[in-house]
PDB file of C-alpha atoms in Angstrom:
ATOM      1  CA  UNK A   1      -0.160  71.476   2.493  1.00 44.00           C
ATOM      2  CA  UNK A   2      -0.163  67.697   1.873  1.00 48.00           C
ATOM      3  CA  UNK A   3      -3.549  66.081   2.564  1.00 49.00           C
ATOM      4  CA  UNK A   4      -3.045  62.167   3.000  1.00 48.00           C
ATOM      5  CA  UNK A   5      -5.792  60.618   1.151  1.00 46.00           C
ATOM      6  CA  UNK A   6      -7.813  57.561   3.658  1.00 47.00           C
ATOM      7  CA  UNK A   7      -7.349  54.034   2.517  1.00 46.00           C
ATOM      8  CA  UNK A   8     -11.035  52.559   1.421  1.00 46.00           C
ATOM      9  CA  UNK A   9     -12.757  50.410   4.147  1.00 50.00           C
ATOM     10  CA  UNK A  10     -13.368  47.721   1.178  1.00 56.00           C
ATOM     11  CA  UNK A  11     -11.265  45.803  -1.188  1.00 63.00           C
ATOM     12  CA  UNK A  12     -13.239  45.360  -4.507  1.00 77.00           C
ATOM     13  CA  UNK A  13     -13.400  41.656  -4.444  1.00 76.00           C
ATOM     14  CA  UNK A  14     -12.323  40.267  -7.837  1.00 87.00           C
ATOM     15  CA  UNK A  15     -14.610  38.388 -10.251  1.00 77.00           C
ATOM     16  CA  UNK A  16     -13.552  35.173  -9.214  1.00 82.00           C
ATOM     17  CA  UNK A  17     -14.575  35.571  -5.808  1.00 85.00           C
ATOM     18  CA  UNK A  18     -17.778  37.385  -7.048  1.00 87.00           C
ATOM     19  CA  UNK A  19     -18.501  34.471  -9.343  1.00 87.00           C
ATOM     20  CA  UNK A  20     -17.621  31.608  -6.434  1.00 88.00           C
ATOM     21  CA  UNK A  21     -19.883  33.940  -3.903  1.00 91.00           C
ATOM     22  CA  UNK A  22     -23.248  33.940  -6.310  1.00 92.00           C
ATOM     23  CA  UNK A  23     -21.625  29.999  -6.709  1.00 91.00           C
ATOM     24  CA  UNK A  24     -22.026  29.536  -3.172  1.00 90.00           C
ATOM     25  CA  UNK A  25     -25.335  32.037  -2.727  1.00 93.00           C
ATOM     26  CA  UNK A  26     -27.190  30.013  -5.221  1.00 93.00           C
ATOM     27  CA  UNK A  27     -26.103  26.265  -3.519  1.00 91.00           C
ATOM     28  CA  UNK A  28     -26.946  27.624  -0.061  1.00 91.00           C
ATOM     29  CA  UNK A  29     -30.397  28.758  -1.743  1.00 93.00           C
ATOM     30  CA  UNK A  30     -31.229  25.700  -3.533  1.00 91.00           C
ATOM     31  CA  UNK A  31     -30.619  23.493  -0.435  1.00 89.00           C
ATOM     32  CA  UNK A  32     -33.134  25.364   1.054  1.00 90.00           C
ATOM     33  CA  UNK A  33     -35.479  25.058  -1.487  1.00 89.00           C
ATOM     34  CA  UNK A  34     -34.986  21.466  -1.001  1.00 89.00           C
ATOM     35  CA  UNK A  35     -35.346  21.016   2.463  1.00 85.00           C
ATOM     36  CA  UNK A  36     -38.255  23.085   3.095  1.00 86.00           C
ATOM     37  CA  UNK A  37     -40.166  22.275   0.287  1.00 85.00           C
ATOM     38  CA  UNK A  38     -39.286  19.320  -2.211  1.00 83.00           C
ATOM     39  CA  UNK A  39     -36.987  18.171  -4.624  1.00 83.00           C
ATOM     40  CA  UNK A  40     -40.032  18.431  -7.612  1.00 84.00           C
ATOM     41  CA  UNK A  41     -39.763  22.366  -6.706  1.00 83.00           C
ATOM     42  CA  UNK A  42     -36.464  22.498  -7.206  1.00 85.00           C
ATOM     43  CA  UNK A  43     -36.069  24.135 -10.814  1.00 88.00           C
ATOM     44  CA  UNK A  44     -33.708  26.254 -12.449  1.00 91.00           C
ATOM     45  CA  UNK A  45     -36.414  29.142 -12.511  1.00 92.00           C
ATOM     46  CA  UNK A  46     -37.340  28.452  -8.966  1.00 91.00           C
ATOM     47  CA  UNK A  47     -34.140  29.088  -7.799  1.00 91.00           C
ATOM     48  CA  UNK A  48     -33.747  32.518  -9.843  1.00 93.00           C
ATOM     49  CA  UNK A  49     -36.969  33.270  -8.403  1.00 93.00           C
ATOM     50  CA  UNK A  50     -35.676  32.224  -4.668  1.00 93.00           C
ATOM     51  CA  UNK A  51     -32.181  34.033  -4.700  1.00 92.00           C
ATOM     52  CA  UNK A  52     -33.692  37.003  -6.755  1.00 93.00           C
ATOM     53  CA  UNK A  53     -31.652  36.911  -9.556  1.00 93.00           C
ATOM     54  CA  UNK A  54     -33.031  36.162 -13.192  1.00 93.00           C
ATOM     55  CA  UNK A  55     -33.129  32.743 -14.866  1.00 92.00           C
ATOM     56  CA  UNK A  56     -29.965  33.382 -17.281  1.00 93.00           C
ATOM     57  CA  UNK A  57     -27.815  34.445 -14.706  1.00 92.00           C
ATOM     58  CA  UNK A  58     -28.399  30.851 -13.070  1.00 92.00           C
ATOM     59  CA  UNK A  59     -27.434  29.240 -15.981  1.00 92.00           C
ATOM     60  CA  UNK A  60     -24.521  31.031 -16.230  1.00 92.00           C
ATOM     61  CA  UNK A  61     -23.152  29.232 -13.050  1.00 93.00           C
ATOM     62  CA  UNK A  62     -25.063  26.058 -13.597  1.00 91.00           C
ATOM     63  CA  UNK A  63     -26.414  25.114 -17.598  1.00 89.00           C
ATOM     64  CA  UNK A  64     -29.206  22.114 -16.064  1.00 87.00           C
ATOM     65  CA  UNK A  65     -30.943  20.851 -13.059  1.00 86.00           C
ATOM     66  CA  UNK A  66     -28.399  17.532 -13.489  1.00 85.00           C
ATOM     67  CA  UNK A  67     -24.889  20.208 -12.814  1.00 89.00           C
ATOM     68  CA  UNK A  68     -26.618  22.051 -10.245  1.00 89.00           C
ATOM     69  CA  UNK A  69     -27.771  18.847  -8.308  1.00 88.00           C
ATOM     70  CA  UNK A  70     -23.745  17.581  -8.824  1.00 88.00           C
ATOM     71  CA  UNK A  71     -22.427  20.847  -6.752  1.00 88.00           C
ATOM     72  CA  UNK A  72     -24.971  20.765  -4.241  1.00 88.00           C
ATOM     73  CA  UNK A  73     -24.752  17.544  -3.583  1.00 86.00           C
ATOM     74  CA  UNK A  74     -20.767  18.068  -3.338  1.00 85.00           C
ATOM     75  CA  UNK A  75     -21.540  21.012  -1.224  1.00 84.00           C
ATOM     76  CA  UNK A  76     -23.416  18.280   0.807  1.00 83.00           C
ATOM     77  CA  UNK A  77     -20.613  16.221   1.570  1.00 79.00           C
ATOM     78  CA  UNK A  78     -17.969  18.381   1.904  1.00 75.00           C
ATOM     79  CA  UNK A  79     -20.167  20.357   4.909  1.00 73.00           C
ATOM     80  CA  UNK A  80     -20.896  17.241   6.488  1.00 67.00           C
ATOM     81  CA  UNK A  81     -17.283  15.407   6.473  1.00 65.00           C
ATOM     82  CA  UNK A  82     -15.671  17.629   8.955  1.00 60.00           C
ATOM     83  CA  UNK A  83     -12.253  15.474   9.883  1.00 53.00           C
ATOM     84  CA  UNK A  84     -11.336  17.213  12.054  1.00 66.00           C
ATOM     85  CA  UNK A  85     -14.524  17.428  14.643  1.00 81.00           C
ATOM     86  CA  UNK A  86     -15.218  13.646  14.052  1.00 86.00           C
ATOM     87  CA  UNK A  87     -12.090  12.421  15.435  1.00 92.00           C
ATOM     88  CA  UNK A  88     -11.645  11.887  19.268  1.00 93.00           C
ATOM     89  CA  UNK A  89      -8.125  11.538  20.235  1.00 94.00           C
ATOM     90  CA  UNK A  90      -6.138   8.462  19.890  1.00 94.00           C
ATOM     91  CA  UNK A  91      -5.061   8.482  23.342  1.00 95.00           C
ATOM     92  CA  UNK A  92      -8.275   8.569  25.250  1.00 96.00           C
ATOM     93  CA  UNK A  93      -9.661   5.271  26.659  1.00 96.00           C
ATOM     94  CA  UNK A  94     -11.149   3.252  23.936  1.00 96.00           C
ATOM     95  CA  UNK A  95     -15.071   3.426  25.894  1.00 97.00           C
ATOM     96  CA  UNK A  96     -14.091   7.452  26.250  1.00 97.00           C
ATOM     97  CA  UNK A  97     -12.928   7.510  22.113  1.00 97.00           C
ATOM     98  CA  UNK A  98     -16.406   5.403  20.948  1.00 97.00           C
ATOM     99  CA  UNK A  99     -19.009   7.582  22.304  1.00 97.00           C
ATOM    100  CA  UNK A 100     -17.517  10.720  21.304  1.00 96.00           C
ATOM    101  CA  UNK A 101     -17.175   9.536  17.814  1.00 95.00           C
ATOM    102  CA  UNK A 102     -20.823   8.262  17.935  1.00 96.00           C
ATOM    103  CA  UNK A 103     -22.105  11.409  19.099  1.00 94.00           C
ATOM    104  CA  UNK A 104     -20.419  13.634  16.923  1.00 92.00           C
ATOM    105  CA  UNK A 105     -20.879  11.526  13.312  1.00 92.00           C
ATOM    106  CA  UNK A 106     -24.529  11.106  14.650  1.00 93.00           C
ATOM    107  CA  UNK A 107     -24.894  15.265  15.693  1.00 90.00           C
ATOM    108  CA  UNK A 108     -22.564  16.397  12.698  1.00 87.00           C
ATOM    109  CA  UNK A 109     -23.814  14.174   9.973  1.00 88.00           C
ATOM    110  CA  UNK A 110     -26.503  12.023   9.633  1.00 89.00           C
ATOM    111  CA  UNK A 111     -29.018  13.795  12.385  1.00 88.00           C
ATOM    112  CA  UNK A 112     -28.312  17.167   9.981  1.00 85.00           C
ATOM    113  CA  UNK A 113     -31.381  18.229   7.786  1.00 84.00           C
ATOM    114  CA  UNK A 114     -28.547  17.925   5.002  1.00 85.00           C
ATOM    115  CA  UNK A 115     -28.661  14.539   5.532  1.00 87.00           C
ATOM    116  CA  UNK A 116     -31.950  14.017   4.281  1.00 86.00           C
ATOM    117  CA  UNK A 117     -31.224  16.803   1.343  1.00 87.00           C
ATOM    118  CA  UNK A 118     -28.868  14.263  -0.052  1.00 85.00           C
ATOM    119  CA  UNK A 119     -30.666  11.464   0.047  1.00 85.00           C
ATOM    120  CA  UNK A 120     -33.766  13.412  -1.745  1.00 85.00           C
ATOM    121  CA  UNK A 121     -31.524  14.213  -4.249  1.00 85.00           C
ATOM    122  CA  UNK A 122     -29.799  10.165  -4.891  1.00 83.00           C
ATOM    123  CA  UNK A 123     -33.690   9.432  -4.692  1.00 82.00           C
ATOM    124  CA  UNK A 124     -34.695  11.895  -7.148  1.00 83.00           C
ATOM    125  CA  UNK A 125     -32.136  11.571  -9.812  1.00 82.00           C
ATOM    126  CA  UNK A 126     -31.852   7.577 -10.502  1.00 81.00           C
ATOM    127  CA  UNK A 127     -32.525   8.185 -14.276  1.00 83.00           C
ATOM    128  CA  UNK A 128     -29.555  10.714 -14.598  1.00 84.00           C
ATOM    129  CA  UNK A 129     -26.433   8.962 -15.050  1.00 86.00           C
ATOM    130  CA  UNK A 130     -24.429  11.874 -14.822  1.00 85.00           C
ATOM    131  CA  UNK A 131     -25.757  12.929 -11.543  1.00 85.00           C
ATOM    132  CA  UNK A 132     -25.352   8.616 -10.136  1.00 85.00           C
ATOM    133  CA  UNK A 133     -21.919   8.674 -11.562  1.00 88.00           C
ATOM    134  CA  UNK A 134     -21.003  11.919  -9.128  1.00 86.00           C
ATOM    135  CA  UNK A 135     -22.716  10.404  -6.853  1.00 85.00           C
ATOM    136  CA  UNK A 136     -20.371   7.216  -6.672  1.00 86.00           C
ATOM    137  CA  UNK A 137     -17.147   9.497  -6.748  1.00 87.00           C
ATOM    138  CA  UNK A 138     -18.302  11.664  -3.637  1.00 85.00           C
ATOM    139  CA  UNK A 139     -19.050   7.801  -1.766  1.00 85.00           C
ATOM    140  CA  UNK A 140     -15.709   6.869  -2.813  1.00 87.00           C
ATOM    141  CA  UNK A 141     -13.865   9.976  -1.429  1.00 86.00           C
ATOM    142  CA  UNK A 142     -16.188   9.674   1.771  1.00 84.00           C
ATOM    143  CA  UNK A 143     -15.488   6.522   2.312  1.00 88.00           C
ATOM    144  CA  UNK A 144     -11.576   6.574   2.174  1.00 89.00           C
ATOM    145  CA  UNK A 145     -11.833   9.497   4.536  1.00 88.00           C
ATOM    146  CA  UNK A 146     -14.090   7.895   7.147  1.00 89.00           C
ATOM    147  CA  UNK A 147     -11.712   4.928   6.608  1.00 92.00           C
ATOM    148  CA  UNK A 148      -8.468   6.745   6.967  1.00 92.00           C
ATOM    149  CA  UNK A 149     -10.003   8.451   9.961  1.00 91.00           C
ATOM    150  CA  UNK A 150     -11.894   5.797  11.398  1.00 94.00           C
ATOM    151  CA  UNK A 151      -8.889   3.798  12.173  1.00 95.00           C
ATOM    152  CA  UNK A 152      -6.371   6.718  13.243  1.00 94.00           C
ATOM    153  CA  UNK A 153      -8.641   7.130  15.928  1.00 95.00           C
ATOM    154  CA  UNK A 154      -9.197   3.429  16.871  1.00 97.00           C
ATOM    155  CA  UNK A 155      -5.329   1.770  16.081  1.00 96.00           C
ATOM    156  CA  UNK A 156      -6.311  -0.924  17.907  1.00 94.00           C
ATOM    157  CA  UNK A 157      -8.298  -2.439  14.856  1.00 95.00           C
ATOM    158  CA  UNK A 158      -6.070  -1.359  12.806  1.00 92.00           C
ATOM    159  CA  UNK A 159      -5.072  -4.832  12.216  1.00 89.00           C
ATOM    160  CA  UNK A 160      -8.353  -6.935  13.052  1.00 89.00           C
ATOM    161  CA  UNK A 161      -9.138  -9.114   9.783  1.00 89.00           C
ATOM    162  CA  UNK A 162     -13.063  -7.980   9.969  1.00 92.00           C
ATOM    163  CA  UNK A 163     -12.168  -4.211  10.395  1.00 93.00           C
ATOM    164  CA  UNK A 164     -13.771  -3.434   7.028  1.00 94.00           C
ATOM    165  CA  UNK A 165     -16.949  -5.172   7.695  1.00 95.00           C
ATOM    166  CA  UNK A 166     -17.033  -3.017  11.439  1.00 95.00           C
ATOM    167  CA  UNK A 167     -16.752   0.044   9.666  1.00 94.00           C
ATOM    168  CA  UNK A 168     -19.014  -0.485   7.889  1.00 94.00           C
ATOM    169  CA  UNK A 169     -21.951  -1.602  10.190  1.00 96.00           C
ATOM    170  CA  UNK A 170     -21.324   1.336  12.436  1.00 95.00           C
ATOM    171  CA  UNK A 171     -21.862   3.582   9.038  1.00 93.00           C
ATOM    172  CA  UNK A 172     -24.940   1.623   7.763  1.00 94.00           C
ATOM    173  CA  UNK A 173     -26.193   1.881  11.279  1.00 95.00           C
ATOM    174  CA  UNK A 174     -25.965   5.152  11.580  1.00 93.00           C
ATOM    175  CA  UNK A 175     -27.273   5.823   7.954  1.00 91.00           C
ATOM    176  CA  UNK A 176     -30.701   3.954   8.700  1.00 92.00           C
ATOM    177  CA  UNK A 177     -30.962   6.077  11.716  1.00 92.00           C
ATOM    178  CA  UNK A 178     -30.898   9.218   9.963  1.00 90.00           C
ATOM    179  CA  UNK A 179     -33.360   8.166   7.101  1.00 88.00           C
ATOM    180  CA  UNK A 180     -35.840   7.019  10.173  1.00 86.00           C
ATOM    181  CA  UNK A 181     -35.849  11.031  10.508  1.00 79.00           C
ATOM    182  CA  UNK A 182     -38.438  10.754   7.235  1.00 76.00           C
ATOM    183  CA  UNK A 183     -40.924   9.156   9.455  1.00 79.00           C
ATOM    184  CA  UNK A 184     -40.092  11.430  12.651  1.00 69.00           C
ATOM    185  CA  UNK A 185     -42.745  14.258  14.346  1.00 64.00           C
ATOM    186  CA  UNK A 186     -42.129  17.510  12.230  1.00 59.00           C
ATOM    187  CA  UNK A 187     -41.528  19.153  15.815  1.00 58.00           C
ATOM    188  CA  UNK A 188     -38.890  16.450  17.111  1.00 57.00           C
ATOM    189  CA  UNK A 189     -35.336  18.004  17.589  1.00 55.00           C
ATOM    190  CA  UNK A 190     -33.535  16.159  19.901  1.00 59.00           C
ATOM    191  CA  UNK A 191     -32.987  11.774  19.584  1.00 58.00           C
ATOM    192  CA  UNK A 192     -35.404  10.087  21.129  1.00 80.00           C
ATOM    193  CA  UNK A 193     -34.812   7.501  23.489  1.00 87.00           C
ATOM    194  CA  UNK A 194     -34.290   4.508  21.269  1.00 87.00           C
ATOM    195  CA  UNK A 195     -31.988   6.412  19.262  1.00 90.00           C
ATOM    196  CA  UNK A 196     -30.008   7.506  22.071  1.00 92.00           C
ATOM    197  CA  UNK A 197     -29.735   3.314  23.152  1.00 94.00           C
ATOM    198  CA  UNK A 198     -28.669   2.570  19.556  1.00 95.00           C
ATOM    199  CA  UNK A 199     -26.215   5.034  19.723  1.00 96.00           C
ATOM    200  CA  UNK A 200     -25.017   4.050  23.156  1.00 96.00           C
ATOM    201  CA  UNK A 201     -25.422   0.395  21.508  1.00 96.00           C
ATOM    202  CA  UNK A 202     -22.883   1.393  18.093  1.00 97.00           C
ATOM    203  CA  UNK A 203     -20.083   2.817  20.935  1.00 97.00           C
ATOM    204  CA  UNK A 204     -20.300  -0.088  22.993  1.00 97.00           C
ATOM    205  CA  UNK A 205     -19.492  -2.515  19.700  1.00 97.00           C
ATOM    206  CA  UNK A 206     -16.457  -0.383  18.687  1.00 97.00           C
ATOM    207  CA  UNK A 207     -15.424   0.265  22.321  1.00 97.00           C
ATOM    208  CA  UNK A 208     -15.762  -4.073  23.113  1.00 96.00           C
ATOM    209  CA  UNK A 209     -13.585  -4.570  19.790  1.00 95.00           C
ATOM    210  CA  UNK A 210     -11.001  -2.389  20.603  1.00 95.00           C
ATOM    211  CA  UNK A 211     -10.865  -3.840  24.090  1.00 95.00           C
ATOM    212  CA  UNK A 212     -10.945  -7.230  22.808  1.00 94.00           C
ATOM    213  CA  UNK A 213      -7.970  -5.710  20.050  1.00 92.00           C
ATOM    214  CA  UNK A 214      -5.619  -4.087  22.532  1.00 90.00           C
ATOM    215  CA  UNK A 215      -6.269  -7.364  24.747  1.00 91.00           C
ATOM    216  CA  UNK A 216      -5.124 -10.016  22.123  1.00 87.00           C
ATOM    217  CA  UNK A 217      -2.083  -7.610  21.580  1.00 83.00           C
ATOM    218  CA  UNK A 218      -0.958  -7.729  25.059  1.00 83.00           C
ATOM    219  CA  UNK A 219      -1.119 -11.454  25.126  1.00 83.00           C
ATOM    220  CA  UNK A 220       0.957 -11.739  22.311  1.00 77.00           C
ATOM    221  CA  UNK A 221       3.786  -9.480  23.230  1.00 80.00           C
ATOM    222  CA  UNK A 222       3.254 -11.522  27.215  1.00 80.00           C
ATOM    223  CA  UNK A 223       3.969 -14.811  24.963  1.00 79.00           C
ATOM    224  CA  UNK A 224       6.598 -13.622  23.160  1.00 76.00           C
ATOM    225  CA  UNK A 225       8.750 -12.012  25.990  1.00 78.00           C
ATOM    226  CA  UNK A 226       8.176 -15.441  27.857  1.00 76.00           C
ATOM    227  CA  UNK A 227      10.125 -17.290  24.566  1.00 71.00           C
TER     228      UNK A 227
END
């Protein structure tokens, strides 16, 4: 009699994936570190200690504080970038389009706890040039991104002369709101009321340009028929 032999539940992961899971175990640990403590206690032995593993097998993934900082802080970005919840779509009113991107780059990114992470780490590591010249590559990246996706979802200033210097305002703005979260009530959760009219404030300003945008483009097609 044959006897069919059961498939296993489990497929040994290989030790690639093993390797990127204690990768990812050991960035998800020392974020935490950082946010609930500080970035002082943030030490390669600390985080053996925290993710119960020994201080030799952290080094195995990550030889110094400075290439540890790098990945987390990539880690950072690349969680808090998410394209594809940012966006509102194109063809929603322009008023409709500003405050959902508002909202959601205010809720998704810089009102995060990661937020401040990052910005504990920039602080922290000024004297490692290796760690500052990462740093500058991730802002690059970021910034083409936000660009590119900034103005897919608002064509209409696609084309305005100053559309840089917008962008970037609404970023900035944005940015110094979520650092003010240093100085906020350890038990405050939700925006406060003068956040919520500065937010309300930054998706009026892109909502007015775009208005002002898709106006000037109507009168120019309205002249040009009438030649």
């Amino acid at each position: 009699m044959n006897h069919r032999v059961s498939p296993k539940a489990g497929v040994r992961r290989t030790h690639a994936e093993r390797s990127a899971a204690t990768r990812q175990h050991l960035i998800a640990t020392a974020i935490d570190v950082i946010q609930n403590r500080s970035l002082e206690e943030m030490s390669i032995h600390e985080l053996a200690k925290s993710a119960g593993m020994t201080s030799g097998a952290v080094q195995h993934h990550f030889t110094s504080k400075a290439v540890l900082m790098m990945n987390v802080l990539s880690e950072l970005i690349e969680s808090s970038v998410l394209s594809g919840a940012l966006w509102p779509d194109s063809a929603l009113a322009s008023r409709e389009r500003a405050t959902r991107f508002v909202q959601a780059v205010w809720g998704l990114v810089y009102a995060q706890p990661r937020f401040i992470v990052a910005w504990n780490i920039y602080l922290g590591c000024r004297n490692q040039p290796e760690v500052l010249g990462h740093i500058a590559e991730l802002r690059q990246s970021v910034q083409a991104r936000m660009r590119d996706g900034f103005f897919t979802a608002f064509p209409e200033l696609a084309a305005d002369a100053n559309r840089d210097g917008l962008l970037g305002l609404v970023l900035s703005s944005l940015r110094g709101l979520g650092m003010l979260q240093l100085f906020a009530p350890a038990q405050q959760s939700t925006p406060d009321a003068a956040q919520q009219a500065q937010l309300a404030c930054l998706a009026d300003l892109i909502a007015t340009r775009c208005e002002a945008a898709a106006a000037s483009a109507a009168s120019a097609k309205a002249q040009a028929r009438r030649r």
